[in-house]
Amino acid sequence: MNQLLSSKALSAVPLMRAEGVTNLSRRSFLGFGTSALVLGALLPGLPRIAQAADAAAVKPGTRVPAFLVIGKDNTVTLLSPFVEGGQGISTGLAQIVGEELDVHPSRFTVECAPPGPDYAVINGLRMTGGSFSTRSSYPLMRKLGATARDMMIRTAAKRLKVKPESLTTEDGHVVHAASGKKLTYGELAAEALALTPNDSVTLRDPATFRYIKQPVARLDVRAKSTGKAVYAIDQKLDGMLYAAVQHAPNLGTTVESVANEAAVAGMPGVHSVHRLPGAVAVAADSWWRARKAVEALQVTWSKPAATGFDTVAADYSSQGILAALKANTASGPSAEAEGDVAAAFANAAKVVEAEYDAPYLAHGQLEPPSSMARFNADGTLELWVPNQMPELFQSVAAQASGLPPEKVILHTPILGGFFGRHFLYGSSNPFLQAIQLAKATKRPVKVLWSREEEFRMDAVRPLSFSRFKAALDKDGRPTAIQVRTVGEGPIGRWFDSVFPGPVDSSAVEGITEKPYAIPNRSMEFVKVPHPVTIAFWRSVGHSMNDFFYEGFLDEIAVAGGRDPFELRMELLKDKPRHTKLLQTVAAMSGGWKRGPYEAEGGKRARGVSMASPFGSETATIAEVSIEGGETRVHNVWVAFDPGSIVNPAIVKSQVESAVALGLSATLFEELVYKDGVRQSHNFDEYPILSRRSMPAVHVEIVESGAPMGGVGEPGLPGVPPAVVNAVAALTGQRIRSLPLAKAKIDV
């Protein structure tokens, strides 16, 4: 059996943790507020994401030929800084660039750009995530298109011997109206794209937009609907071996012995058997043969620690870690402090208290993790890796293989969904295994994890716990709110050196900086690390914290004898953007009514919530009934204000998909640890939202003109509290622990 990279050597490869980076606040780094981070680019000892050699000489987003390839046949290819994973960024960029370039978006082919300094367009960083792509690149991409158009006009003017101002453009052509002459961009491109760009070009007046703000059809729809779209799992290489992996049942344990190695090595089609850090692998001439062989290996694994939270011990459980979070009495730093909370509680007419928690969640993507690696004869390493940060993966691959970054060729295929899954989370990604196996076998290798291995190794959304306390005056109005959150967030796990402050914003977002006019506020964060591998998950901390806060706000309303909707309107009376959203969502639903009320099939009720994730604002109403002790959601209405938009159809579909994922987490999803191992091994043991459980979703976009916010994630956080608030209105039962499927609910 081949012993590949040791656990010690592998751990020396920095994956996402950044060291030695100073003088960089989260706000200044992003420039877009506190929620938009799914980053991980600044790594110790790495060659600045394989860009440092050229970065000083390149201003990202300015070199037109790095982004646009215009063929002689007038075809247009856009090399995108961002990864397409179903969110529609390829279409959106085609609209933005096409608007200024004067090329219809449907004529674009959009490909993910290779690693390089030109594409570090987010404050010197390149990544796809955090609902950040469009809003971070919108001005730059508009200027890119306008600059390229200006180059075409200047070149045509020289050829036609006319003044540039006498020329116009029309869908990929430069037109000289006086003579009737017309030149294609393809005829001009070679000369035009070699020109020095003008520093200042005129952008189109938004009043004349033809493509931006229009529901332009997705560029990838036909390929995906006809099966022609090529994902990582579809790709093949000549002479390739297939590899299947069996990971240790307990995270952190290793192979001690294999009883039947020779027998497995002799199975049909098997090429070789290998040991990896925390895993065994088999390479074979088909993946099915590799999988059957690796599952036949009789492995003795090292034993985990008996107990404790430093590692995933033999007695580790979700119930145990939640109990530890609840029992923690340590003091923590303040995440928010305003007014005199102690005085408000001393003078309170009523005090309300509650505890909320949310479970570990898997990403549950339909595309199983895979990677391909090939060492070429010219000394390069070529990789095909689903990822959200090409330069980061290139750099880590370079260190793992002992090659300089320029010798690592990275291909980034379209993704079968994002959800925060395709970042580097230690051993939760198979691409290092592909490199190790390709090096050991001297053959191209494709590693594909089975669904069971995906569920075993996926980095998970953290289990979370918060304790709330509120003071009410005699009129039932909250005068103070106090929150204590205990746990850990992914920013603190992976970026503690980049953002070394005492409070992990990803653990408290959705609780801090709420818009409600509650004069006295105190929010404390106590960090208790999880021994499991935690990750970003769609809408990150907002995915559970808005449920906590908005659920508790309903409890405040009920305790004070107030209607939850009217209380929110009162607390937001000085926030016109938020009140408009509440009014809009109420109108969408036919007028606010909490219930219970009679409807088709029996009694129903509604719940309302607000959320402010990723620079956007949402108001959500959910309508529910209880059928056979289970929650049935009939309608979800979402008023969504992302400031401004590019493609309303994509915005709507993103909100709808976020609602679906939010409902799935609210109703069904929970990844449970027991006896040190995960209890879900496939979707039969990890229920997700079914078609039967999917409600009607109604979305209205409200463009307030505020700075452009995110789109892909903001539709999710308002869903759990709206549903749970509706259940409370209908049944009188206040559910404070998700998912609802584990609660017995009676009407």
XYZ file of C-alpha atoms in Angstrom:
747
model
C 0.000 0.000 0.000
C 1.317 3.443 -0.916
C 1.731 5.797 2.022
C 1.154 9.259 0.559
C 1.450 12.648 2.207
C 1.434 12.179 5.961
C -1.111 13.812 8.222
C 1.635 15.992 9.627
C 2.815 17.082 6.191
C -0.710 17.709 5.010
C -1.500 19.805 8.044
C 1.440 22.014 7.146
C -0.364 23.079 3.997
C -2.298 26.243 4.934
C -5.831 25.808 3.714
C -7.892 28.831 4.615
C -6.451 30.223 7.823
C -4.592 33.487 7.311
C -1.562 34.353 9.416
C 0.533 37.456 9.844
C -1.909 39.810 8.144
C -2.278 43.059 10.039
C -3.843 46.496 9.736
C -6.871 45.183 7.886
C -10.334 45.550 9.329
C -13.212 43.565 7.941
C -15.094 46.695 6.957
C -12.142 48.354 5.246
C -11.241 45.131 3.508
C -14.662 44.661 2.003
C -15.997 48.172 1.854
C -19.543 46.845 1.892
C -20.474 46.402 5.559
C -20.451 43.471 7.897
C -22.119 40.490 6.325
C -20.545 39.971 2.950
C -17.653 37.684 3.733
C -16.953 34.248 2.466
C -13.285 34.984 1.827
C -9.967 33.305 2.452
C -7.256 34.617 0.240
C -4.463 35.917 2.451
C -2.350 32.926 3.314
C 1.040 32.699 5.011
C 4.031 31.819 2.928
C 2.003 31.641 -0.247
C 2.918 33.623 -3.341
C -0.009 36.013 -2.850
C -2.547 33.740 -4.457
C -0.182 33.039 -7.339
C -0.542 36.648 -8.374
C 2.165 38.520 -6.505
C 4.734 38.524 -9.285
C 2.434 40.494 -11.567
C 0.005 42.095 -9.154
C 2.019 45.276 -8.677
C 1.988 45.860 -12.420
C -1.701 45.094 -12.888
C -4.707 47.091 -11.844
C -7.422 44.426 -11.694
C -10.239 44.873 -14.165
C -8.477 47.364 -16.433
C -6.764 45.231 -19.084
C -9.523 44.700 -21.605
C -7.866 41.800 -23.501
C -7.736 39.822 -20.251
C -11.540 39.833 -20.176
C -12.750 40.034 -23.778
C -11.875 37.744 -26.661
C -13.542 38.880 -29.884
C -13.176 36.519 -32.809
C -12.899 37.428 -36.461
C -16.388 35.966 -36.859
C -17.588 38.607 -34.360
C -18.138 36.116 -31.554
C -17.628 37.531 -28.074
C -16.168 35.587 -25.156
C -16.068 37.107 -21.692
C -13.584 35.683 -19.209
C -15.365 36.098 -15.910
C -13.662 36.764 -12.574
C -16.492 34.797 -10.982
C -17.571 31.168 -10.964
C -20.962 30.217 -12.365
C -22.775 27.887 -10.015
C -26.422 28.431 -10.873
C -26.664 31.960 -9.495
C -26.706 33.528 -12.967
C -23.534 35.607 -12.736
C -22.539 34.766 -16.321
C -25.763 36.200 -17.657
C -25.589 39.213 -15.368
C -22.051 40.060 -16.450
C -23.028 39.681 -20.100
C -25.818 42.187 -19.503
C -23.544 44.669 -17.752
C -20.643 44.451 -20.195
C -22.946 44.107 -23.188
C -24.849 47.243 -22.207
C -21.732 49.378 -22.492
C -19.961 47.405 -25.231
C -23.151 47.448 -27.309
C -23.407 43.707 -27.831
C -26.586 41.808 -27.075
C -26.053 39.572 -24.013
C -27.294 36.501 -25.894
C -24.244 36.701 -28.154
C -21.802 36.275 -25.266
C -20.008 33.116 -24.319
C -18.924 33.428 -20.689
C -16.120 31.307 -19.262
C -14.449 31.348 -15.870
C -11.101 33.112 -16.171
C -7.928 31.256 -15.209
C -5.992 32.337 -12.121
C -4.298 35.676 -12.542
C -3.976 39.178 -11.071
C -6.348 40.755 -13.598
C -9.315 39.081 -11.930
C -8.722 40.168 -8.322
C -11.498 42.711 -8.687
C -12.830 42.710 -5.100
C -10.444 45.057 -3.336
C -7.490 43.089 -4.653
C -9.162 39.732 -4.031
C -10.881 37.183 -6.229
C -13.653 34.978 -4.930
C -17.258 34.064 -5.670
C -19.473 34.111 -2.592
C -21.121 36.208 0.052
C -23.721 37.475 -2.459
C -20.934 39.740 -3.560
C -20.135 39.218 -7.240
C -22.487 41.598 -9.021
C -22.452 44.410 -6.504
C -18.672 44.347 -6.179
C -18.003 44.392 -9.919
C -20.908 46.386 -11.363
C -19.079 49.711 -11.892
C -15.917 47.991 -13.058
C -17.707 45.799 -15.610
C -19.633 48.731 -16.984
C -16.374 50.615 -17.460
C -14.762 47.569 -19.038
C -17.493 47.391 -21.674
C -17.399 51.122 -22.335
C -13.607 51.072 -22.625
C -13.696 48.248 -25.168
C -16.358 50.055 -27.188
C -14.207 53.181 -27.201
C -11.288 51.115 -28.531
C -13.449 49.803 -31.365
C -14.580 53.294 -32.290
C -11.048 54.702 -32.282
C -9.793 51.878 -34.491
C -12.709 52.241 -36.922
C -12.136 55.983 -37.109
C -8.531 55.394 -38.134
C -9.510 52.865 -40.803
C -12.334 54.938 -42.220
C -10.343 58.159 -41.862
C -13.185 59.890 -40.021
C -13.558 61.510 -36.635
C -14.503 59.172 -33.765
C -17.473 61.367 -32.837
C -19.002 60.664 -36.274
C -19.302 56.966 -35.410
C -21.879 55.017 -33.455
C -22.195 51.360 -32.546
C -24.911 48.785 -33.041
C -24.792 45.277 -31.592
C -21.170 44.465 -32.319
C -20.699 46.847 -35.214
C -19.226 50.306 -35.615
C -21.422 52.380 -37.930
C -20.604 55.465 -39.970
C -24.056 56.783 -40.763
C -22.928 59.426 -43.258
C -21.339 56.889 -45.606
C -23.386 53.860 -44.638
C -20.225 51.908 -43.843
C -20.257 49.332 -41.069
C -17.374 47.372 -39.536
C -17.749 44.405 -37.203
C -15.975 44.322 -33.886
C -14.339 41.131 -35.146
C -12.682 43.019 -37.997
C -11.352 45.605 -35.571
C -10.571 43.528 -32.483
C -6.913 42.613 -33.034
C -5.912 46.214 -33.579
C -8.429 47.748 -31.204
C -7.614 45.634 -28.152
C -3.947 46.493 -28.535
C -4.648 50.178 -27.979
C -3.935 51.916 -24.699
C -7.290 52.262 -22.934
C -8.639 55.728 -22.257
C -8.645 56.449 -18.550
C -11.999 58.174 -18.816
C -14.857 56.879 -20.910
C -18.497 57.917 -20.905
C -20.954 55.405 -19.488
C -24.446 55.000 -20.829
C -27.211 56.992 -19.169
C -29.208 54.484 -17.077
C -32.391 55.974 -18.563
C -31.330 54.451 -21.889
C -30.487 50.972 -20.626
C -31.614 48.217 -22.968
C -30.284 45.120 -21.203
C -29.585 46.060 -17.589
C -32.741 45.793 -15.460
C -34.350 43.535 -18.076
C -35.231 39.829 -17.580
C -32.691 38.657 -20.149
C -32.822 34.879 -20.604
C -30.112 32.878 -18.841
C -27.196 31.985 -21.095
C -26.819 28.542 -19.523
C -30.435 27.392 -19.669
C -30.243 25.440 -22.927
C -27.054 23.572 -22.038
C -28.345 22.641 -18.595
C -31.797 21.615 -19.775
C -30.415 19.449 -22.610
C -27.706 17.769 -20.549
C -24.864 19.443 -22.422
C -23.539 21.402 -19.459
C -20.268 19.876 -18.285
C -19.675 19.678 -14.545
C -16.588 18.346 -12.825
C -18.153 14.905 -12.397
C -18.720 14.716 -16.187
C -15.121 15.293 -17.222
C -12.677 12.632 -18.368
C -8.995 12.481 -19.324
C -7.194 10.025 -21.546
C -5.563 7.286 -19.517
C -7.389 8.347 -16.394
C -7.785 6.237 -13.281
C -10.855 6.559 -11.086
C -10.408 6.765 -7.343
C -12.863 6.102 -4.542
C -12.184 6.937 -0.915
C -13.177 5.567 2.483
C -12.619 8.068 5.281
C -12.086 7.327 8.935
C -15.377 7.030 10.820
C -14.126 9.462 13.479
C -12.677 12.765 12.345
C -8.990 12.992 13.202
C -8.283 9.270 13.393
C -5.874 7.462 11.060
C -5.203 4.094 9.441
C -3.445 1.594 11.717
C -3.654 -1.485 9.520
C -5.461 -3.056 6.569
C -6.141 -6.768 6.871
C -6.944 -7.632 3.260
C -4.864 -5.247 1.161
C -3.517 -7.919 -1.197
C -6.945 -9.392 -1.838
C -8.426 -5.995 -2.664
C -5.454 -5.111 -4.872
C -6.232 -8.209 -6.918
C -9.891 -7.360 -7.507
C -10.951 -6.822 -11.154
C -9.865 -3.471 -12.562
C -7.996 -2.354 -9.443
C -4.775 -0.491 -10.151
C -3.554 0.248 -6.624
C -4.474 0.731 -2.983
C -3.359 3.810 -1.062
C -3.294 5.334 2.387
C -4.185 8.991 2.719
C -4.370 11.186 5.818
C -7.484 9.947 7.601
C -8.545 7.782 4.664
C -7.834 4.892 2.334
C -8.293 5.031 -1.430
C -8.441 2.654 -4.362
C -7.573 3.601 -7.943
C -9.181 1.500 -10.659
C -10.274 1.499 -14.287
C -13.829 2.515 -13.355
C -15.274 4.352 -10.419
C -17.711 1.578 -9.598
C -14.859 -0.920 -9.336
C -12.874 1.551 -7.241
C -15.802 2.068 -4.910
C -16.555 -1.640 -4.456
C -12.880 -2.254 -3.756
C -12.408 0.546 -1.237
C -15.554 -0.516 0.599
C -14.139 -4.041 0.816
C -10.990 -2.895 2.637
C -10.873 -4.137 6.232
C -9.324 -1.141 7.953
C -8.380 -0.799 11.599
C -8.510 2.854 12.570
C -6.865 4.590 15.495
C -9.104 5.344 18.455
C -10.499 8.832 19.107
C -10.172 10.468 22.508
C -12.659 9.056 24.978
C -14.262 12.365 25.891
C -13.889 16.148 25.752
C -14.332 18.897 23.201
C -10.760 19.391 22.001
C -11.365 16.794 19.288
C -14.345 14.809 18.053
C -14.233 12.394 20.957
C -15.838 8.960 21.119
C -18.736 10.349 23.153
C -19.173 13.565 21.143
C -22.785 14.429 20.354
C -24.922 17.315 19.200
C -26.843 17.054 22.451
C -23.618 17.198 24.430
C -22.161 20.256 22.693
C -25.480 22.101 22.979
C -25.587 21.338 26.693
C -22.032 22.656 27.015
C -22.937 25.887 25.223
C -25.952 26.377 27.473
C -23.967 25.648 30.623
C -21.108 27.994 29.743
C -20.838 30.865 32.230
C -17.700 32.573 30.945
C -17.878 36.264 30.210
C -17.389 37.404 26.649
C -16.677 40.606 24.769
C -19.438 42.977 23.814
C -20.703 42.710 20.241
C -23.119 45.617 20.672
C -23.761 48.059 23.492
C -26.140 51.004 23.513
C -27.882 52.893 26.300
C -28.307 51.781 29.905
C -29.545 48.207 29.827
C -29.334 47.682 33.583
C -31.520 50.718 34.301
C -34.072 49.632 31.720
C -34.425 46.220 33.344
C -34.614 47.783 36.803
C -37.589 49.864 35.669
C -39.263 47.220 33.475
C -42.955 46.506 33.795
C -42.297 43.010 32.467
C -39.236 40.919 31.607
C -39.256 38.261 28.881
C -36.591 35.564 28.535
C -35.999 32.753 26.044
C -33.293 30.422 24.704
C -32.902 29.570 21.016
C -30.738 27.034 19.220
C -30.176 25.720 15.707
C -28.467 22.476 14.636
C -25.516 21.505 12.521
C -26.473 21.509 8.846
C -24.914 19.818 5.846
C -24.655 21.627 2.539
C -26.547 18.806 0.845
C -25.516 19.745 -2.679
C -26.686 17.411 -5.420
C -23.279 17.348 -7.130
C -20.955 15.032 -5.194
C -17.444 16.405 -4.586
C -14.865 15.473 -7.215
C -11.504 16.608 -8.554
C -9.136 15.574 -11.352
C -5.365 15.896 -11.381
C -2.738 15.235 -14.031
C 1.021 15.766 -13.969
C 2.041 16.706 -17.505
C 5.270 15.896 -19.322
C 6.265 19.570 -19.298
C 6.408 19.571 -15.512
C 3.050 21.232 -14.935
C 0.246 20.032 -12.710
C -3.188 20.378 -14.271
C -6.304 20.392 -12.083
C -10.033 20.378 -12.647
C -11.501 21.467 -9.316
C -14.924 22.817 -8.308
C -14.034 25.895 -6.277
C -15.007 29.443 -5.350
C -11.465 30.878 -5.222
C -9.244 29.782 -8.140
C -6.087 31.561 -6.998
C -6.357 30.134 -3.499
C -6.722 26.571 -4.776
C -3.859 27.118 -7.217
C -1.602 28.324 -4.422
C -2.426 25.499 -2.046
C -2.000 22.976 -4.861
C 1.414 24.455 -5.566
C 2.524 23.962 -1.978
C 1.055 20.465 -1.802
C 2.822 19.392 -5.007
C 6.078 21.256 -4.470
C 5.642 23.229 -7.680
C 5.697 26.980 -8.248
C 2.202 28.408 -8.760
C 2.847 29.198 -12.415
C 3.304 25.459 -12.953
C -0.196 24.724 -11.648
C -2.896 24.976 -14.320
C -6.305 25.247 -12.685
C -9.598 24.741 -14.518
C -12.742 25.896 -12.717
C -15.856 24.122 -14.029
C -19.399 25.294 -13.480
C -20.666 24.259 -10.073
C -23.692 22.240 -9.136
C -24.552 24.838 -6.509
C -22.571 26.974 -4.071
C -24.003 27.189 -0.548
C -20.515 27.956 0.799
C -19.450 24.369 0.048
C -16.597 24.993 -2.399
C -14.079 26.733 -0.175
C -11.133 25.047 1.503
C -12.098 23.484 4.807
C -9.220 21.177 5.656
C -10.027 17.598 4.694
C -13.541 18.447 3.503
C -12.424 18.768 -0.124
C -11.028 15.942 -2.327
C -8.684 17.989 -4.510
C -5.557 17.332 -2.434
C -6.339 13.620 -2.599
C -6.429 13.854 -6.396
C -2.981 15.479 -6.411
C -1.542 12.850 -4.081
C -2.979 9.944 -6.073
C -1.899 11.339 -9.441
C 1.630 11.726 -8.081
C 1.673 8.195 -6.646
C 0.204 6.443 -9.698
C 1.891 8.620 -12.333
C -1.473 8.651 -14.098
C -4.288 11.193 -14.345
C -6.696 10.520 -11.480
C -10.281 11.492 -10.906
C -11.429 11.359 -7.286
C -15.160 11.157 -6.749
C -16.654 10.881 -3.287
C -19.704 8.725 -2.817
C -22.729 10.358 -1.274
C -21.914 8.618 1.987
C -18.387 10.052 2.024
C -19.752 13.489 1.190
C -22.041 13.358 4.221
C -19.200 12.050 6.358
C -16.711 14.761 5.373
C -18.766 17.852 4.546
C -17.876 20.905 6.601
C -21.055 21.906 8.427
C -22.910 25.003 9.480
C -22.166 25.521 13.171
C -24.625 24.480 15.810
C -25.621 27.735 17.527
C -27.144 28.906 20.800
C -28.354 32.304 22.052
C -30.076 33.411 25.249
C -32.386 36.449 25.054
C -33.839 38.787 27.646
C -36.023 41.858 27.085
C -37.476 44.626 29.246
C -40.977 45.944 28.430
C -42.638 49.140 29.586
C -46.239 49.399 30.754
C -47.439 49.794 27.146
C -45.788 46.574 26.053
C -43.015 48.341 24.172
C -39.480 46.897 24.485
C -37.118 49.280 26.235
C -34.100 46.976 26.356
C -32.853 43.749 24.814
C -29.970 41.639 26.029
C -28.492 38.709 24.091
C -25.754 36.226 24.900
C -24.476 34.048 22.034
C -22.194 31.105 22.778
C -20.409 29.164 20.056
C -18.254 29.732 17.002
C -18.562 31.129 13.496
C -16.662 30.332 10.297
C -14.894 33.681 10.143
C -13.365 33.099 13.547
C -12.404 29.578 12.512
C -10.783 30.399 9.202
C -9.893 34.095 9.314
C -8.976 34.864 12.888
C -5.659 36.392 11.843
C -7.241 38.581 9.182
C -10.017 39.730 11.521
C -8.514 39.226 14.967
C -11.124 41.126 16.970
C -12.731 39.428 19.948
C -16.160 39.129 18.291
C -16.776 36.823 15.356
C -19.190 38.745 13.147
C -20.340 35.554 11.406
C -21.531 34.244 14.788
C -23.594 37.321 15.687
C -24.792 38.807 12.371
C -28.571 38.917 12.358
C -28.585 39.735 16.074
C -26.449 42.856 16.103
C -27.208 46.057 14.191
C -30.921 45.360 13.875
C -32.937 48.345 12.645
C -35.514 48.393 15.443
C -35.705 51.440 17.724
C -34.986 49.650 20.996
C -32.978 52.247 22.929
C -30.999 49.989 25.260
C -29.125 47.033 23.797
C -26.453 44.650 24.996
C -25.077 41.755 22.981
C -22.332 39.488 24.336
C -20.412 36.839 22.382
C -18.626 33.938 24.064
C -16.435 31.871 21.783
C -16.555 28.119 22.347
C -14.832 26.280 19.477
C -16.472 23.273 17.879
C -14.263 20.213 17.428
C -15.967 19.465 14.103
C -15.125 21.176 10.810
C -17.444 24.161 10.442
C -18.144 26.132 7.298
C -20.023 28.920 5.653
C -23.580 27.974 4.723
C -26.025 29.954 2.629
C -26.602 33.301 4.440
C -24.031 32.269 7.102
C -24.894 33.583 10.603
C -28.117 35.151 9.368
C -29.437 31.657 8.608
C -29.998 31.012 12.310
C -29.631 34.382 14.048
C -32.509 36.122 12.292
C -34.657 33.171 13.343
C -33.548 33.708 16.940
C -34.040 37.468 17.002
C -37.242 37.693 14.986
C -38.784 34.808 16.886
C -37.978 36.497 20.175
C -39.366 39.800 18.896
C -42.688 38.038 18.352
C -42.461 36.770 21.918
C -41.941 40.351 23.061
C -45.017 41.426 21.118
C -47.199 38.691 22.587
C -45.949 39.352 26.124
C -46.774 43.038 25.715
C -50.201 42.410 24.206
C -49.096 43.824 20.854
C -49.617 42.602 17.313
C -46.205 41.497 15.934
C -46.637 43.315 12.638
C -47.825 46.534 14.235
C -45.018 46.421 16.802
C -42.469 46.156 14.008
C -44.071 49.087 12.201
C -43.869 51.146 15.379
C -40.230 50.239 16.031
C -39.349 51.102 12.422
C -41.357 54.302 12.070
C -38.184 56.306 11.466
C -36.852 53.803 8.894
C -38.728 54.442 5.631
C -36.895 51.727 3.720
C -37.982 49.088 6.228
C -41.528 50.332 6.698
C -42.044 50.334 2.937
C -40.989 46.697 2.803
C -43.396 45.769 5.595
C -46.210 47.620 3.887
C -45.343 45.990 0.590
C -45.268 42.432 1.910
C -48.540 43.004 3.755
C -50.180 44.238 0.556
C -48.759 41.269 -1.382
C -50.426 38.870 1.044
C -53.788 40.628 0.769
C -53.354 42.609 3.969
C -51.768 41.573 7.235
C -53.712 39.146 9.380
C -52.079 37.001 12.018
C -54.828 34.519 12.703
C -55.780 31.880 13.399
C -58.376 32.137 10.666
C -60.433 29.742 8.600
C -59.094 28.928 5.159
C -59.355 26.157 2.621
C -58.872 22.894 4.479
C -58.999 24.319 7.989
C -57.291 26.841 10.226
C -54.245 28.816 9.158
C -52.106 31.596 10.584
C -49.350 33.916 9.445
C -46.005 35.050 10.747
C -43.874 38.037 9.777
C -40.164 38.763 9.962
C -37.500 41.204 8.808
C -33.875 40.598 7.867
C -30.977 42.788 6.734
C -28.410 40.429 5.208
C -25.581 41.210 2.790
C -26.478 44.853 2.222
C -30.083 44.066 1.269
C -33.366 44.242 3.183
C -36.256 41.786 3.275
C -39.708 41.477 4.779
C -41.300 38.030 4.808
C -44.738 36.647 5.619
C -45.434 32.908 5.813
C -48.842 31.215 5.963
C -49.063 27.812 7.656
C -51.431 25.108 8.796
C -50.872 21.983 10.874
C -51.681 18.654 9.249
C -51.249 15.475 11.267
C -48.924 17.195 13.707
C -46.680 18.494 10.915
C -46.255 22.052 9.697
C -47.538 22.740 6.202
C -46.445 26.025 4.616
C -48.916 27.220 2.000
C -47.576 30.623 0.973
C -44.437 32.674 1.464
C -44.428 36.338 0.473
C -41.126 38.208 0.256
C -40.638 41.926 -0.351
C -37.014 42.276 -1.353
C -34.947 45.455 -1.552
C -31.409 44.940 -2.874
C -31.028 48.648 -3.630
C -30.809 48.173 -7.392
C -30.742 45.192 -9.753
C -29.390 43.926 -13.064
C -31.764 41.092 -14.030
C -35.151 40.923 -12.288
C -35.802 37.345 -13.430
C -32.552 36.129 -11.888
C -33.221 38.125 -8.716
C -36.649 36.554 -8.385
C -35.368 33.022 -8.981
C -32.587 33.526 -6.441
C -35.047 34.659 -3.791
C -37.317 31.717 -4.577
C -34.453 29.246 -4.261
C -33.338 30.861 -1.006
C -36.875 30.476 0.331
C -36.796 26.781 -0.573
C -33.520 26.206 1.249
C -34.714 28.244 4.224
C -37.867 26.147 4.425
C -35.880 22.935 4.153
C -33.747 23.970 7.126
C -36.782 25.156 9.085
C -38.883 22.062 8.592
C -36.529 19.123 8.179
C -32.751 19.498 8.150
C -30.524 18.485 11.053
C -27.123 16.804 11.036
C -26.818 14.925 14.310
C -23.645 13.731 16.009
C -23.848 10.748 18.342
C -20.995 8.651 19.761
C -18.508 10.757 17.826
C -19.959 10.125 14.364
C -22.577 11.674 12.132
C -25.893 9.888 12.004
C -26.791 10.904 8.441
C -25.114 9.041 5.596
C -27.348 9.948 2.672
C -30.535 11.808 1.888
C -32.683 8.991 3.259
C -31.263 9.917 6.671
C -31.066 13.654 6.033
C -34.526 14.728 4.823
C -34.745 17.837 2.671
C -37.671 19.806 1.305
C -39.846 17.734 -1.009
C -42.027 18.955 -3.834
C -45.067 18.263 -1.704
C -43.762 20.585 1.014
C -42.909 23.451 -1.339
C -45.353 26.352 -0.964
C -46.307 29.055 -3.425
C -43.610 31.744 -3.271
C -44.433 35.342 -4.145
C -41.601 37.834 -4.644
C -41.770 41.579 -5.196
C -38.606 43.554 -5.867
C -38.455 47.005 -4.321
C -35.590 49.109 -5.697
C -34.943 51.769 -3.084
C -31.877 53.184 -4.835
C -29.678 52.312 -1.858
C -26.214 50.926 -2.663
C -26.511 47.619 -4.482
C -26.797 44.716 -2.046
C -26.500 40.971 -2.387
C -29.108 38.755 -4.024
C -28.252 35.058 -3.708
C -28.581 34.717 0.061
C -30.806 37.469 1.511
C -34.065 35.650 0.718
C -33.297 32.890 3.218
C -32.979 34.417 6.720
C -36.537 35.756 6.957
C -38.100 32.367 6.238
C -37.425 30.402 9.464
C -38.768 33.099 11.811
C -41.781 33.839 9.618
C -42.752 30.148 9.613
C -42.113 29.618 13.322
C -43.983 32.821 14.197
C -46.921 31.577 12.138
C -46.874 28.232 13.970
C -46.939 30.089 17.286
C -49.885 32.207 16.128
C -51.779 29.097 15.066
C -51.023 26.771 17.983
C -49.770 28.902 20.846
C -46.576 26.787 20.856
C -43.331 28.694 20.614
C -40.672 26.558 18.905
C -37.172 27.746 19.775
C -35.147 24.830 18.418
C -35.044 23.818 14.758
C -36.052 21.851 12.785
C -39.793 21.782 13.351
C -39.924 18.088 12.401
C -38.481 17.120 15.792
C -41.235 18.973 17.694
C -44.666 17.575 18.437
C -47.092 20.279 17.332
C -50.763 20.282 18.226
C -53.440 22.658 16.980
